[in-house]
CSV table of C-alpha atoms in Angstrom, one decimal:
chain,number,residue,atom,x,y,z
A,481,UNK,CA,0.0,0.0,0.0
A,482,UNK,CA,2.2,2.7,-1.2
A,483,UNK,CA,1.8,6.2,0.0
A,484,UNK,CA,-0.9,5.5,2.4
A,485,UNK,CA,-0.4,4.0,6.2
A,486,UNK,CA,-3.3,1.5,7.2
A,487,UNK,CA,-4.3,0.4,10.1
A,488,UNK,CA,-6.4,-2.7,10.5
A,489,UNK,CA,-7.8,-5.0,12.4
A,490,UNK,CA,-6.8,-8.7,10.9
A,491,UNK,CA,-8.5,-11.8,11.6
A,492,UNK,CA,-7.1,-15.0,9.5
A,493,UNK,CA,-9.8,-15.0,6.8
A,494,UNK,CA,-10.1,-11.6,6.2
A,495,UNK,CA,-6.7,-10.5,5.5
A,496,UNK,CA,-6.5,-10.5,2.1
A,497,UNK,CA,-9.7,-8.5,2.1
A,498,UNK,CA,-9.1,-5.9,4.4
A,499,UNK,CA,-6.2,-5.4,2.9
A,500,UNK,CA,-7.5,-4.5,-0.7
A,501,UNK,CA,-10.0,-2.4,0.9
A,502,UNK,CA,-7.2,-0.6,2.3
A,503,UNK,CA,-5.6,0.1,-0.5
A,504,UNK,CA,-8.5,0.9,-2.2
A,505,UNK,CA,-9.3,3.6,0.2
A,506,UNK,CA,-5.8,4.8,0.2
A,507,UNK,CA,-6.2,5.7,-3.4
A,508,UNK,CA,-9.6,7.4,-3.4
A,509,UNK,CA,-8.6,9.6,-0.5
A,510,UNK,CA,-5.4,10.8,-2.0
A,511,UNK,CA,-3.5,10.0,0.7
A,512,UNK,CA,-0.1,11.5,0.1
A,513,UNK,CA,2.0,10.6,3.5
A,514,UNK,CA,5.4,8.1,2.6
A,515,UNK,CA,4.9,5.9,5.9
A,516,UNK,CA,6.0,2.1,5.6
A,517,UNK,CA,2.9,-0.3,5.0
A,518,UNK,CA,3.0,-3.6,6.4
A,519,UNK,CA,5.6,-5.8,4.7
A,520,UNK,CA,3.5,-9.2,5.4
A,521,UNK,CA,0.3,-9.5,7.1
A,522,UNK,CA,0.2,-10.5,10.3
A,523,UNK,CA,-0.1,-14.6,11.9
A,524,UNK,CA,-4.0,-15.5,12.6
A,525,UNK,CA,-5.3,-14.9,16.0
A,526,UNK,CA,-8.0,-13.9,17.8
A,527,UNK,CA,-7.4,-10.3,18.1
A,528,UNK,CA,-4.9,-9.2,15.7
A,529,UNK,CA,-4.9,-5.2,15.4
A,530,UNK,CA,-2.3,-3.3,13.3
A,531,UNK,CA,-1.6,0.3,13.1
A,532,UNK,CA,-0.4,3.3,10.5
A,533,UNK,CA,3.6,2.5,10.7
A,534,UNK,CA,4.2,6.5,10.6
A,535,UNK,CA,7.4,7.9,9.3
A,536,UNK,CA,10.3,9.1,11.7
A,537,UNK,CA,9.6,12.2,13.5
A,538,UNK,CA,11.7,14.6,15.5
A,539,UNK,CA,12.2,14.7,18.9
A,540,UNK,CA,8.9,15.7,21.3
A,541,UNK,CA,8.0,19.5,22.4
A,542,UNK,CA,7.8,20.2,25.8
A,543,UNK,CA,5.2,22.3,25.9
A,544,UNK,CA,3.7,23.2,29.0
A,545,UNK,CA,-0.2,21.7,29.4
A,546,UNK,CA,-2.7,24.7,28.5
A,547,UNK,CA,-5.7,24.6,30.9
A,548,UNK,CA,-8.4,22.8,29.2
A,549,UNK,CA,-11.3,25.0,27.4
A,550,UNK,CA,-15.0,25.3,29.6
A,551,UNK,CA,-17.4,23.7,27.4
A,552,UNK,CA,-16.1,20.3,26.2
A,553,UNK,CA,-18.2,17.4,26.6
A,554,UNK,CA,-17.4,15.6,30.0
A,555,UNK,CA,-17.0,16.3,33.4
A,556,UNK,CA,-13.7,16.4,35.6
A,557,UNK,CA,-13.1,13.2,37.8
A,558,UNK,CA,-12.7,13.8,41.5
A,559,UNK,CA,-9.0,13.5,41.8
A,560,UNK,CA,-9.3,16.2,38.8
A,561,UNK,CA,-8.4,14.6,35.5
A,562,UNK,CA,-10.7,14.8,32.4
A,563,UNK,CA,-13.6,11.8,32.3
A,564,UNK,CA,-15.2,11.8,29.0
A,565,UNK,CA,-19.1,10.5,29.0
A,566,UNK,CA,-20.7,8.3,27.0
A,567,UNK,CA,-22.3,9.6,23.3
A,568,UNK,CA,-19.6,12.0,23.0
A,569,UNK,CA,-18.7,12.1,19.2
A,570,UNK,CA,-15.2,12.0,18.3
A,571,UNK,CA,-12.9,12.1,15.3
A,572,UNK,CA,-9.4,9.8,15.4
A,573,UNK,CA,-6.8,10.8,12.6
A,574,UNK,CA,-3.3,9.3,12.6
A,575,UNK,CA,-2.4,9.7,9.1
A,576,UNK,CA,-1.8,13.0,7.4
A,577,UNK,CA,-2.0,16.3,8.6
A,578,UNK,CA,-4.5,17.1,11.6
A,579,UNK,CA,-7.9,18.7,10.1
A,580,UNK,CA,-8.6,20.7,13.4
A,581,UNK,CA,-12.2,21.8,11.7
A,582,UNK,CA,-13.8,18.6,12.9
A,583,UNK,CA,-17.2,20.3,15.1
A,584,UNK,CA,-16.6,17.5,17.7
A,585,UNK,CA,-15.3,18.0,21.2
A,586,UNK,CA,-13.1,15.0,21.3
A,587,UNK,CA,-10.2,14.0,19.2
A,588,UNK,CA,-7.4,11.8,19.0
A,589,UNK,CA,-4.2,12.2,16.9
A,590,UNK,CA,-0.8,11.1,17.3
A,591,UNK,CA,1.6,11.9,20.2
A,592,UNK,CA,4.9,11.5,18.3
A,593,UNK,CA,4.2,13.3,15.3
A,594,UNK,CA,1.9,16.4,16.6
A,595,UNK,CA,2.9,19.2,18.6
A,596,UNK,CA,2.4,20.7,21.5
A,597,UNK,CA,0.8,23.6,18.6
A,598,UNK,CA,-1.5,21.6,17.4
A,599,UNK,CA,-3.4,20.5,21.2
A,600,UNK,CA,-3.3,24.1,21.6
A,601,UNK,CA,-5.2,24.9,18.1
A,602,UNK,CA,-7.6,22.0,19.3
A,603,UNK,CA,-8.2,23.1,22.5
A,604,UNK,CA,-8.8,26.9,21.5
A,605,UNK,CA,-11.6,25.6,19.2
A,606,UNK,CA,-13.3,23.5,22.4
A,607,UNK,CA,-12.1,19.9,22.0
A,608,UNK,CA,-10.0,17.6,24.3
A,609,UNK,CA,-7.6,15.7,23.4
A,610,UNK,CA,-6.4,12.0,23.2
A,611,UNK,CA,-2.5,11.0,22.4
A,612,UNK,CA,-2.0,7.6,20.2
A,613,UNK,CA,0.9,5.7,21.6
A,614,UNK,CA,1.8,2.4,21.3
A,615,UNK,CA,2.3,0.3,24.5
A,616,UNK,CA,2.5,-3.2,23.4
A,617,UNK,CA,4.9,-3.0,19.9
A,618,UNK,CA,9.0,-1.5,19.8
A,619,UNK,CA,8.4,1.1,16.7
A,620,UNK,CA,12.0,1.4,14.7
A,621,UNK,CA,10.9,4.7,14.0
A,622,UNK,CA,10.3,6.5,16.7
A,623,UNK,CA,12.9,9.0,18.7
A,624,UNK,CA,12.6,6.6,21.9
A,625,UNK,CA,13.9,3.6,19.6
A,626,UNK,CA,17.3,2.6,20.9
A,627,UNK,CA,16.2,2.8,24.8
A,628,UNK,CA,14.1,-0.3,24.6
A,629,UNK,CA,16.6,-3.5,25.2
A,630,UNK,CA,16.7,-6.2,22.5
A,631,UNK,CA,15.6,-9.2,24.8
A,632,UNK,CA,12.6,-7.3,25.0
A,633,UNK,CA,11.3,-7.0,21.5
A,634,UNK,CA,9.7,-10.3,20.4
A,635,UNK,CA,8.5,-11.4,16.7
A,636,UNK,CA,7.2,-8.6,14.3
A,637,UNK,CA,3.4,-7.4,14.3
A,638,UNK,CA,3.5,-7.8,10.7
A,639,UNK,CA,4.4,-3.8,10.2
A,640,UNK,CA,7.3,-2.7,8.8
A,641,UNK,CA,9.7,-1.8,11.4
A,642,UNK,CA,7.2,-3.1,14.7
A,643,UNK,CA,7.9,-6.1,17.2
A,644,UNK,CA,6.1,-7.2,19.9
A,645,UNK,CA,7.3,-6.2,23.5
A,646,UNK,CA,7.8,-8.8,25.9
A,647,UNK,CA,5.0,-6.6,28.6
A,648,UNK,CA,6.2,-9.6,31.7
A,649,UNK,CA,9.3,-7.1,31.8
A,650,UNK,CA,7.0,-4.6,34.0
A,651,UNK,CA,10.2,-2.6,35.3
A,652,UNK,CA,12.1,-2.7,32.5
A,653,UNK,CA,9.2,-1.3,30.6
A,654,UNK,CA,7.8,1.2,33.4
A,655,UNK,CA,10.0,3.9,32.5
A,656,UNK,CA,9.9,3.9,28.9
A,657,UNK,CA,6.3,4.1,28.8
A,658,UNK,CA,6.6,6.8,31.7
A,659,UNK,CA,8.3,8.6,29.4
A,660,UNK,CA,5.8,8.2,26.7
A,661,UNK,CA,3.3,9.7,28.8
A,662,UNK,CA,5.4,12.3,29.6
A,663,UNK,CA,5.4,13.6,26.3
A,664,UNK,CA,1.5,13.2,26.2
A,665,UNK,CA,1.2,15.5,29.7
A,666,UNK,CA,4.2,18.0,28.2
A,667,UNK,CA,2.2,18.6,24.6
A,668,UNK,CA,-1.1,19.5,26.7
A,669,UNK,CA,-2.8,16.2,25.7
A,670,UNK,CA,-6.0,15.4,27.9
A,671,UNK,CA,-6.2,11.4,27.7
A,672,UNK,CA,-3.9,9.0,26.3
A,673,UNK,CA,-4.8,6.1,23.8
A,674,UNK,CA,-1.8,3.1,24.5
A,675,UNK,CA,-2.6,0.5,21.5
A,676,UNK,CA,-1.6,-3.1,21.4
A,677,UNK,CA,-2.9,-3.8,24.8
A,678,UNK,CA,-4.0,-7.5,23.9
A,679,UNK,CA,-0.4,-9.0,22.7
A,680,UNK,CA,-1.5,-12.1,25.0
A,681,UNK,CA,-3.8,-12.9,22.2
A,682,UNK,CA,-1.1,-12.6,19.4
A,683,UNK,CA,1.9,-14.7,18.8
A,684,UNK,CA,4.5,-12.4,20.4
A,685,UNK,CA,7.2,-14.9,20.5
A,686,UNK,CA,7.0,-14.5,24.5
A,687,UNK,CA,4.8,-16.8,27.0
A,688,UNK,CA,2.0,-13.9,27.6
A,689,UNK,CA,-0.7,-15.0,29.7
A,690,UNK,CA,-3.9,-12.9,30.3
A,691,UNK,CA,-2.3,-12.7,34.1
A,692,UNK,CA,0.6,-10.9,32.3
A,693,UNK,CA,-1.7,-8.9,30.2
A,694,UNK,CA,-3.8,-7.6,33.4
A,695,UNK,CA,-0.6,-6.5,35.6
A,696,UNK,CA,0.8,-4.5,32.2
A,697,UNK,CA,-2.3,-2.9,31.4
A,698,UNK,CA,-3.0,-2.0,34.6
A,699,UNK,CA,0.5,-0.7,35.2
A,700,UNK,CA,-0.4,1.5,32.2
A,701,UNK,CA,-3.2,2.9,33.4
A,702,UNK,CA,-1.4,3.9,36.9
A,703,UNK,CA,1.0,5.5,35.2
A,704,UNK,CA,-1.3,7.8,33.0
A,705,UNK,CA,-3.6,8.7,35.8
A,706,UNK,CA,-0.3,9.6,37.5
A,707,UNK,CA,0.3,12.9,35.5
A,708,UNK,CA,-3.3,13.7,35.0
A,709,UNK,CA,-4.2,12.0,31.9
A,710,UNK,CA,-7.5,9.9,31.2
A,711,UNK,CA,-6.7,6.4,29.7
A,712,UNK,CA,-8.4,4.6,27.0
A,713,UNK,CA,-8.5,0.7,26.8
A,714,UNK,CA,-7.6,-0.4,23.5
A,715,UNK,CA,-9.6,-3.4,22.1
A,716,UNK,CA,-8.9,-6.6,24.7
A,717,UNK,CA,-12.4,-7.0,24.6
A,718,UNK,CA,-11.8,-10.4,26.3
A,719,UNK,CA,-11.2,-8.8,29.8
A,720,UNK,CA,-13.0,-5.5,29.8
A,721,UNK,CA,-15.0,-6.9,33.2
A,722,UNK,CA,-11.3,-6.7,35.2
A,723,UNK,CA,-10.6,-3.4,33.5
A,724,UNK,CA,-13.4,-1.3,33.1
A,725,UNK,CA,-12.5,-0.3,36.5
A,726,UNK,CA,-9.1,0.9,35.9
A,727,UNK,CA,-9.9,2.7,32.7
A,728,UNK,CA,-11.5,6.0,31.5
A,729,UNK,CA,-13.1,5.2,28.3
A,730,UNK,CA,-12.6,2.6,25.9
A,731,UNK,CA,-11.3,2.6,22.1
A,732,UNK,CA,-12.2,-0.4,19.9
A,733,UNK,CA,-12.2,-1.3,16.1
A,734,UNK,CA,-14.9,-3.4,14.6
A,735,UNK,CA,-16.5,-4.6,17.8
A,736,UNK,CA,-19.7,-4.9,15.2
A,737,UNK,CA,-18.3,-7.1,12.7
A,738,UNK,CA,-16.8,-9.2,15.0
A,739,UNK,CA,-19.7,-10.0,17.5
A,740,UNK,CA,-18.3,-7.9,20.6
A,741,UNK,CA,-19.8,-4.7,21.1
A,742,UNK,CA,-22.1,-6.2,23.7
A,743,UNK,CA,-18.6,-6.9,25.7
A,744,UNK,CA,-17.6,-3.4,25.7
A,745,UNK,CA,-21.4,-2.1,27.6
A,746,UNK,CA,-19.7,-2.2,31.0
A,747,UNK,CA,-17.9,0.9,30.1
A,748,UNK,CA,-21.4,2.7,28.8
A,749,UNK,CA,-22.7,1.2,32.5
A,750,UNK,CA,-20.0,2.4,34.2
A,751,UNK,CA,-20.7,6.3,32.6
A,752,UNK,CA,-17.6,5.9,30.5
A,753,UNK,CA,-17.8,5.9,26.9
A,754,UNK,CA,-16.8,3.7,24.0
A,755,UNK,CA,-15.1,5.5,21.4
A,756,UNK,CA,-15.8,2.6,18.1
A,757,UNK,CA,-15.0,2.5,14.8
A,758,UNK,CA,-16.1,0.4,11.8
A,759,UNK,CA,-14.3,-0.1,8.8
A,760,UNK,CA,-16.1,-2.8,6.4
A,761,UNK,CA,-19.5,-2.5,7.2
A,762,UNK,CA,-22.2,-0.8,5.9
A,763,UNK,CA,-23.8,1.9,8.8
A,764,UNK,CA,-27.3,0.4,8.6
A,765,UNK,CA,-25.2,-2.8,10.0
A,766,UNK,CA,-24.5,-1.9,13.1
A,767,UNK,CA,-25.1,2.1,13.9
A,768,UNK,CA,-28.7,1.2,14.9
A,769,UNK,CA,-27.3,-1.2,17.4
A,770,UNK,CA,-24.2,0.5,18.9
A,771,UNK,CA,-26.5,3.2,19.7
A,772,UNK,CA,-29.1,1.8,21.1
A,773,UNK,CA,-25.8,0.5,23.7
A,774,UNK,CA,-24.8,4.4,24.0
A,775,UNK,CA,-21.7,3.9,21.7
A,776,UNK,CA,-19.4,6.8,20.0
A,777,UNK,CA,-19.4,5.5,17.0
A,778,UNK,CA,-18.0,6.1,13.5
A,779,UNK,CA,-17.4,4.4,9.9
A,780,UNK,CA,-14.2,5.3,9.0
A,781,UNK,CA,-11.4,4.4,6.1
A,782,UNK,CA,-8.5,2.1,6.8
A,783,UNK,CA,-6.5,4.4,6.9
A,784,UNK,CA,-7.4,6.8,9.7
A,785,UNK,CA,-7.4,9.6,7.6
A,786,UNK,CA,-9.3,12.8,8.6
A,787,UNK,CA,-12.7,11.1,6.8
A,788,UNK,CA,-15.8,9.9,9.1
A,789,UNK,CA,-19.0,9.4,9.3
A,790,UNK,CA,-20.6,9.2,12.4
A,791,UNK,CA,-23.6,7.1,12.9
């Protein structure tokens, strides 16, 4: 998929597929950005999500946070940090440059390769917002590269320049997602969203267990809410019940087209939201059902680009 980073959630079957319709909706959006596609899709599991592979940045601002806007939809936890409620639209772009015009109050955009400029445009105009990071994957190209130790990057996530990090490694790991977060807190982010938080599902080339999965996710949580930040649980559907707790909000792809939403309504019960997006399916598929469950839902393309259309 030249010229256009895709991100996708692939399950055995489907591959092929999904990834035609990812190119196809590279090349009617005109996507224009040189990140690295994947260079082989990735093994079959149960819960296999890939991301936009973006290019190499430069090194993070280190802005000071700008106090958030009155008026955005949600309400300020007791210890003082941004919740977000359920129903609140949203718009998630991590390829291409940032349309701030989006009339929603909530987005979220890349940590690494926006600025400190950009959550400040955002936040002028009434929205909060969420920084991508990965948590569960060693990115070649990112600044922080050479800090993470080679016995900790495991078998590639079927993205160019991504392997799986061995997440049992909970001190080795601590402060280079610290870190991470750091940046989020220094740009004036809100919320954080730390992808690839189900590598016990995926072949890693490590031992995970959901036991190991629990105590990583959970350290990543602490360690948002530590400086400030709301934090999103990304996908791992499967244990939502021993998370929903430690999370803000959830974000998931294609809950609808894979039978799951209905795993994710603890969040909407706990007054949290679930930030969703479709990619294959028609809206008359599954809009009528995700909100009827109170979802935040979207159809977007493959490849995150500033296009939606919310249900």
């Amino acid at each position: 998929m030249t010229g256009c980073a895709a991100r996708l959630r692939l399950l055995g079957p489907v591959v092929a597929g999904a990834l035609l319709l990812a190119a196809a909706a590279c090349s009617s959006s005109g996507g224009d950005d040189s990140r690295p596609g994947p260079t082989s899709a990735p093994p079959p599991t149960s819960m296999s999500t890939s991301r936009p592979a973006p290019k190499p940045t430069s090194a993070p601002g280190t802005a000071t946070p700008s106090s958030p806007p009155k008026g955005r939809r949600g309400v300020t936890s007791p210890d003082g940090r941004w919740q977000p409620e359920p129903g609140a639209a949203w718009q998630w772009q991590l390829s291409g440059t940032v349309d701030t015009s989006v009339d929603v109050p909530v987005y979220d955009i890349d940590g690494f390769e926006n600025g400190a400029a950009v959550v400040r445009r955002l936040h002028a105009a009434g929205r909060r917002v969420i920084c991508y990071v990965n948590a569960g994957a060693w990115e070649s190209f990112r600044p922080d590269a050479k800090d993470f130790p080679a016995a900790l990057l495991g078998r590639g996530d079927g993205w160019d320049g991504e392997r799986w990090l061995d997440v049992r490694a909970l001190d080795r790991l601590r402060p280079l997602m610290a870190a991470r977060l750091d940046m989020c807190r220094a740009k004036g982010f809100d919320a954080v969203e730390p992808d690839l938080l189900d590598g016990y599902t995926n072949s890693t080339g490590f031992p995970l267990t959901a036991t190991d999965q629990l105590a990583y996710n959970r350290m990543i949580a602490g360690l948002a809410h530590d400086r400030g930040l709301a934090v999103g649980l990304k996908n791992d559907v499967q244990q939502v019940p021993q998370l929903v707790r430690d999370f803000d909000f959830s974000v998931d792809e294609q809950c609808a087209q894979y039978g799951e939403c209905e795993q994710l309504s603890p969040f909407v019960a706990a007054g949290k939201p679930v930030f969703h997006v479709e990619y294959e399916l028609a809206q008359a598929r599954f809009c009528p059902a995700v909100r009827k469950l109170g979802f935040s839902s979207m159809a977007k393309h493959l490849s995150l680009d500033a296009w939606r259309d919310p249900c």
